[in-house]
XYZ file of C-alpha atoms in Angstrom:
402
model
C -0.131 0.099 -0.277
C 1.642 3.082 -1.251
C -1.416 5.736 -1.272
C -2.154 8.132 1.684
C -5.966 7.120 2.974
C -7.421 10.641 2.561
C -6.400 11.533 -0.520
C -5.556 8.418 -2.438
C -1.836 10.579 -3.444
C 0.667 8.078 -3.985
C 3.751 8.151 -1.817
C 6.343 8.393 -4.622
C 9.207 8.524 -2.243
C 8.350 5.570 -0.097
C 7.946 3.706 -3.620
C 11.863 4.567 -4.376
C 13.024 3.759 -1.241
C 11.252 0.539 -1.093
C 12.600 -0.081 -5.114
C 16.009 1.447 -3.866
C 16.208 -1.000 -0.811
C 15.210 -4.141 -2.781
C 17.913 -3.245 -5.403
C 20.575 -2.837 -2.545
C 19.414 -6.516 -1.202
C 20.429 -7.989 -4.418
C 23.760 -6.161 -4.271
C 24.464 -6.929 -0.930
C 24.054 -10.889 -1.282
C 26.080 -10.711 -4.664
C 28.696 -9.046 -2.679
C 28.852 -11.989 -0.304
C 30.807 -14.008 -2.526
C 33.633 -11.724 -3.048
C 34.277 -10.794 1.080
C 37.758 -11.809 1.776
C 36.970 -14.257 4.760
C 34.512 -17.627 3.982
C 30.778 -16.942 5.270
C 29.029 -17.593 2.105
C 28.198 -21.091 0.443
C 29.444 -19.787 -2.426
C 33.057 -18.280 -1.971
C 34.917 -17.129 -5.505
C 38.512 -16.857 -5.698
C 38.153 -13.207 -6.255
C 37.634 -11.266 -3.084
C 38.370 -7.891 -1.922
C 37.910 -5.822 1.028
C 36.051 -3.155 -1.424
C 33.316 -6.292 -1.308
C 33.465 -6.252 2.468
C 33.069 -1.923 2.676
C 29.725 -2.537 0.458
C 28.330 -5.574 2.373
C 28.973 -3.533 5.611
C 27.172 -0.042 4.358
C 24.309 -1.637 2.930
C 23.663 -4.024 5.736
C 23.713 -1.485 8.473
C 20.673 0.483 7.648
C 18.509 -1.618 4.895
C 15.925 -3.976 6.638
C 15.742 -1.142 9.340
C 14.495 1.098 6.580
C 12.370 -1.489 5.318
C 10.443 -2.064 8.514
C 9.804 1.433 8.689
C 8.174 1.587 5.653
C 6.466 -1.411 6.449
C 4.955 -0.187 10.285
C 3.903 3.296 8.210
C 2.114 1.149 5.436
C 0.752 -1.365 8.059
C -1.250 1.587 10.076
C -2.709 3.117 7.090
C -3.848 -0.259 5.874
C -5.263 -0.662 9.661
C -6.895 2.876 9.629
C -8.605 1.960 6.142
C -9.640 -1.697 6.722
C -9.804 -2.099 10.536
C -8.781 -4.899 12.542
C -10.189 -7.722 10.540
C -9.836 -6.357 6.994
C -5.734 -5.746 8.306
C -5.878 -9.370 9.640
C -7.226 -10.965 5.925
C -4.930 -8.553 4.024
C -2.112 -9.773 5.899
C -2.618 -13.563 6.051
C -3.138 -13.688 2.081
C -0.365 -11.089 1.134
C 2.531 -11.730 3.960
C 1.400 -15.241 5.448
C 0.751 -16.949 2.050
C 3.755 -16.202 0.496
C 5.698 -16.920 3.161
C 4.519 -20.579 3.916
C 4.059 -20.999 0.074
C 7.509 -19.754 -1.242
C 9.718 -21.246 1.104
C 8.993 -24.703 -0.390
C 10.153 -23.617 -3.926
C 13.043 -21.065 -2.223
C 14.487 -23.546 0.333
C 14.942 -26.347 -1.905
C 16.583 -24.238 -4.473
C 18.992 -22.891 -2.035
C 19.892 -26.438 -1.163
C 19.993 -27.317 -4.554
C 22.694 -24.442 -5.546
C 24.638 -25.643 -2.554
C 24.967 -29.408 -3.847
C 25.560 -28.078 -7.139
C 28.392 -25.990 -5.671
C 29.581 -28.820 -3.817
C 29.706 -31.235 -6.874
C 31.694 -28.816 -8.669
C 34.253 -28.776 -5.826
C 34.158 -32.323 -6.060
C 35.318 -32.894 -9.373
C 31.749 -33.504 -10.798
C 30.360 -36.055 -8.564
C 28.610 -35.431 -5.084
C 30.666 -35.872 -2.195
C 29.173 -38.806 0.196
C 31.025 -38.196 3.210
C 29.420 -34.928 4.310
C 28.253 -34.453 7.783
C 24.418 -35.177 8.032
C 21.810 -31.971 7.891
C 20.566 -30.731 11.000
C 17.129 -31.645 12.487
C 14.401 -29.196 11.838
C 13.444 -27.709 15.260
C 11.458 -24.403 15.862
C 14.958 -23.358 16.893
C 16.865 -24.228 13.760
C 14.079 -23.993 10.918
C 15.846 -22.262 8.211
C 13.700 -19.286 7.506
C 16.369 -17.671 5.106
C 16.033 -14.469 3.914
C 12.201 -14.803 4.345
C 12.246 -14.405 7.986
C 11.412 -10.687 7.421
C 8.174 -11.958 6.613
C 7.867 -13.844 9.799
C 9.065 -11.249 11.869
C 6.603 -8.934 10.300
C 3.470 -11.277 11.055
C 4.751 -11.068 14.627
C 4.859 -7.804 14.879
C 1.309 -7.936 13.269
C -0.248 -10.244 15.729
C 1.406 -7.964 18.187
C -0.540 -4.927 16.947
C -3.606 -6.675 16.748
C -3.423 -7.732 20.403
C -2.535 -4.461 22.074
C -4.656 -2.039 20.099
C -7.626 -2.175 21.954
C -5.810 -1.837 25.231
C -4.081 1.214 23.343
C -7.547 2.497 22.134
C -9.058 1.669 25.784
C -6.205 4.355 27.268
C -5.818 6.717 23.961
C -8.945 6.714 22.983
C -9.105 9.921 20.249
C -5.304 9.065 19.547
C -4.263 12.308 20.833
C -1.421 10.664 22.867
C 0.138 9.081 20.300
C -0.059 11.644 17.708
C 1.413 13.848 20.404
C 4.484 10.784 20.644
C 4.788 10.782 16.791
C 5.214 15.089 17.133
C 7.812 14.715 19.678
C 9.792 11.890 17.860
C 10.527 13.816 14.869
C 13.355 16.117 15.108
C 17.270 16.051 14.797
C 16.715 13.682 18.047
C 14.963 10.906 16.231
C 17.557 8.375 15.676
C 18.512 8.495 19.032
C 14.905 7.559 20.494
C 15.322 3.585 18.895
C 19.071 3.596 19.564
C 18.889 3.403 23.458
C 17.080 0.414 23.554
C 18.740 -1.182 21.106
C 22.265 -0.746 22.423
C 20.933 -2.138 25.574
C 19.952 -5.142 23.458
C 23.060 -5.589 21.189
C 25.258 -5.369 24.654
C 23.092 -8.252 26.030
C 23.267 -10.211 23.088
C 25.758 -12.977 24.231
C 26.902 -14.360 20.671
C 26.765 -10.631 18.867
C 29.322 -10.302 15.754
C 29.771 -6.344 15.373
C 30.255 -6.702 11.859
C 27.153 -8.167 10.950
C 25.263 -4.794 12.845
C 21.660 -6.236 13.919
C 21.699 -10.338 14.168
C 19.135 -11.183 11.380
C 16.865 -14.162 12.605
C 16.948 -16.397 9.549
C 16.870 -19.436 11.883
C 14.129 -20.214 14.020
C 10.762 -19.366 14.777
C 11.825 -17.501 18.183
C 13.935 -14.113 16.886
C 16.600 -13.243 18.981
C 15.806 -10.245 21.450
C 18.480 -7.487 19.614
C 16.550 -8.165 16.250
C 12.820 -7.719 17.855
C 14.165 -4.719 19.995
C 16.015 -3.249 16.383
C 12.936 -3.686 14.093
C 10.285 -3.604 16.559
C 11.523 -0.143 17.347
C 11.485 0.848 13.432
C 8.083 -0.724 13.058
C 6.545 1.200 15.662
C 8.140 4.580 14.577
C 6.898 4.126 11.184
C 3.111 3.094 12.522
C 3.327 6.652 14.385
C 4.542 8.355 11.430
C 1.533 7.275 9.668
C -0.412 9.029 11.957
C 1.000 12.397 10.989
C 2.291 12.213 7.501
C 2.415 15.757 7.452
C 5.371 15.448 9.671
C 6.981 13.137 6.900
C 8.258 16.447 4.927
C 10.046 17.502 8.251
C 11.853 14.183 8.640
C 12.929 14.130 5.238
C 14.655 17.589 5.303
C 16.711 16.429 8.627
C 18.359 13.483 5.997
C 21.824 15.721 5.885
C 22.207 15.494 9.205
C 21.211 11.928 9.558
C 23.612 10.881 6.744
C 26.318 12.610 8.724
C 25.501 11.058 11.858
C 25.137 7.359 10.395
C 28.479 7.867 8.653
C 30.091 9.185 11.723
C 28.829 6.319 13.734
C 28.993 3.997 11.164
C 32.420 4.981 10.471
C 33.371 4.304 14.371
C 31.686 0.827 14.387
C 33.514 -0.273 11.270
C 36.724 0.940 12.790
C 36.392 -0.406 16.030
C 35.056 -4.176 14.760
C 38.485 -4.376 13.085
C 37.985 -2.264 9.927
C 39.151 -4.323 6.892
C 39.846 -7.589 8.965
C 36.901 -7.758 11.134
C 37.093 -10.054 13.935
C 35.121 -13.283 12.936
C 34.153 -14.281 16.400
C 31.579 -12.870 18.942
C 32.557 -9.839 20.777
C 33.666 -10.779 24.584
C 35.369 -7.659 25.597
C 32.776 -5.691 28.047
C 33.836 -1.964 27.474
C 34.581 -2.593 23.742
C 31.284 -4.527 23.309
C 29.414 -1.465 25.040
C 30.750 1.049 23.040
C 30.110 -0.889 19.797
C 26.785 -1.563 20.588
C 25.929 2.338 20.827
C 27.879 3.544 17.854
C 26.195 0.680 15.888
C 22.799 1.239 17.098
C 23.209 5.273 16.245
C 24.234 4.471 13.086
C 21.656 2.065 11.883
C 18.893 4.072 13.069
C 20.465 7.452 11.621
C 21.479 6.018 8.048
C 18.038 4.143 7.996
C 16.139 7.790 8.290
C 18.987 9.275 6.346
C 17.770 6.559 3.466
C 14.416 7.614 3.950
C 14.741 11.312 4.067
C 16.714 11.335 0.771
C 14.327 9.108 -1.167
C 11.376 11.183 -0.194
C 13.174 14.400 -0.811
C 14.769 13.540 -4.173
C 11.740 10.819 -5.512
C 8.682 13.336 -4.545
C 7.400 12.916 -8.197
C 6.155 10.080 -9.976
C 8.933 8.312 -11.656
C 7.624 5.091 -13.941
C 11.093 3.316 -13.650
C 11.050 3.248 -9.634
C 7.115 2.821 -9.439
C 7.651 -0.204 -11.759
C 10.615 -1.590 -9.731
C 8.553 -0.811 -6.709
C 5.598 -3.077 -7.802
C 8.184 -5.680 -8.931
C 9.977 -5.545 -5.332
C 7.803 -8.316 -3.618
C 8.273 -11.026 -6.278
C 12.145 -9.988 -6.399
C 12.716 -10.134 -2.785
C 10.932 -14.055 -2.740
C 12.777 -15.629 -5.355
C 16.285 -13.475 -5.512
C 18.455 -15.311 -3.447
C 18.874 -18.834 -4.824
C 19.243 -16.532 -8.309
C 22.053 -14.745 -6.947
C 23.922 -18.111 -5.525
C 23.436 -19.771 -8.760
C 24.785 -16.541 -10.875
C 27.703 -16.515 -8.447
C 28.517 -20.212 -9.418
C 28.169 -19.409 -12.860
C 30.372 -16.469 -12.552
C 33.199 -18.942 -10.617
C 35.298 -19.616 -13.567
C 35.556 -16.010 -15.203
C 38.903 -13.937 -15.423
C 37.246 -10.551 -14.294
C 37.702 -8.506 -11.050
C 35.635 -8.792 -8.210
C 33.630 -5.781 -9.009
C 32.500 -6.918 -12.516
C 31.499 -10.699 -11.633
C 29.644 -8.825 -8.611
C 27.882 -6.377 -11.020
C 27.270 -9.359 -13.582
C 25.658 -11.206 -11.101
C 23.533 -8.168 -9.968
C 22.571 -8.142 -13.507
C 21.531 -11.445 -14.247
C 19.437 -11.682 -11.346
C 17.468 -8.595 -11.925
C 16.673 -9.668 -15.137
C 15.534 -12.627 -14.612
C 13.218 -11.542 -11.613
C 11.952 -8.569 -13.558
C 11.140 -10.584 -16.647
C 9.334 -13.339 -14.886
C 7.720 -10.478 -12.936
C 6.546 -9.252 -16.132
C 5.547 -12.562 -17.777
C 4.260 -14.713 -14.630
C 3.362 -12.044 -12.037
C 2.401 -8.746 -12.746
C -0.910 -9.862 -15.328
C -1.964 -12.866 -13.376
C -3.406 -14.387 -10.189
C 0.091 -13.894 -9.104
C 0.245 -10.188 -9.081
C -3.065 -10.050 -7.282
C -2.125 -12.209 -4.815
C 1.171 -10.694 -3.843
C 0.413 -6.636 -4.732
C -3.289 -6.719 -4.090
C -3.967 -6.192 -7.792
C -3.942 -7.665 -11.408
C -2.290 -5.032 -13.937
C -4.456 -5.793 -17.507
C -2.173 -6.623 -20.232
C -3.926 -3.256 -22.105
C -5.089 -0.709 -19.589
C -8.331 0.964 -20.974
C -7.974 4.471 -21.416
C -8.692 7.144 -18.828
C -9.031 4.550 -16.343
C -7.491 5.517 -12.645
C -4.828 2.889 -11.783
C -6.088 1.310 -8.552
C -3.896 1.813 -5.269
C -1.675 -1.130 -4.517
C -2.179 -2.456 -0.757
């Protein structure tokens, strides 16, 4: 959903933020094959510290920005459809793709890993590998689809707490006042405080990864719940006062400066170009890293959103299309990235050329399949709330995506 509930005006800046964050996600996963340390199932011989810088910067803010946008659109949908309509919409648009596409995405990821293992074994499948771990609630591999699972958790809490909130704040004046007070130069500091404590308390925190993503298990780690829950809540409150969005957007240079300074400090303290690949144990250093990482996370996320809202305030056909295609691309891109990385292994090219080729191939496949299989079919309605006809009638207004 990318429209204001009152006027139907499309929020073009948030369309752009969603499209660009999606593309950055493909770049992020593409870069992991070229990191100077082996943490990815498809490591390439061409590695570089530059790939790690790309990874670190994108990973710092991207998912936090996504949750701010998700919270904003969730509140708009709730205001428009009510609790029951909201529940039906989220089950159809979030739960169904999560539990439906996992059975496609995860086997595809496993297939690529097996393919890579066969290449490393001279063309034959190895027979002496360890057995796969048992699937439990703690070990279930959500892969990159963890984002949808965490969203469902937040939606559930929203539905549970909303009646209590309405009982306490029947006319919403308190929530509106909170939204007003949270917008200012201090905006990133508000959620950074609880996140800093959560990161410092996380027993297995790797500072180089920022917020630990909950890609395994149905019970997310506390740091992720705090980080993304705070972002979701701030987006929810901001949706109640969309008139404050331009004010927030105008602060993007300040947020960018703070994010760059704090992010640079986090990058340096976590080992710079040679990060420590083990949990942080030094109490004083861990506390310092927790605070600068938390501040950098939110400052960079709000800088990104504010920049998109400022620069892309008008309709842009390309970004609008990429925004429409973003959900489909998000769902299918990871096994495609890994397969493209395998295909690029033997290319005699520098790491940045290989990574660029991987991104180009994956985006081409995602956009072509979106156009042919999704946008104009029942899948388009399932994912985006509407099916775009192959030929749109003249003078017919485009229905809002929800």
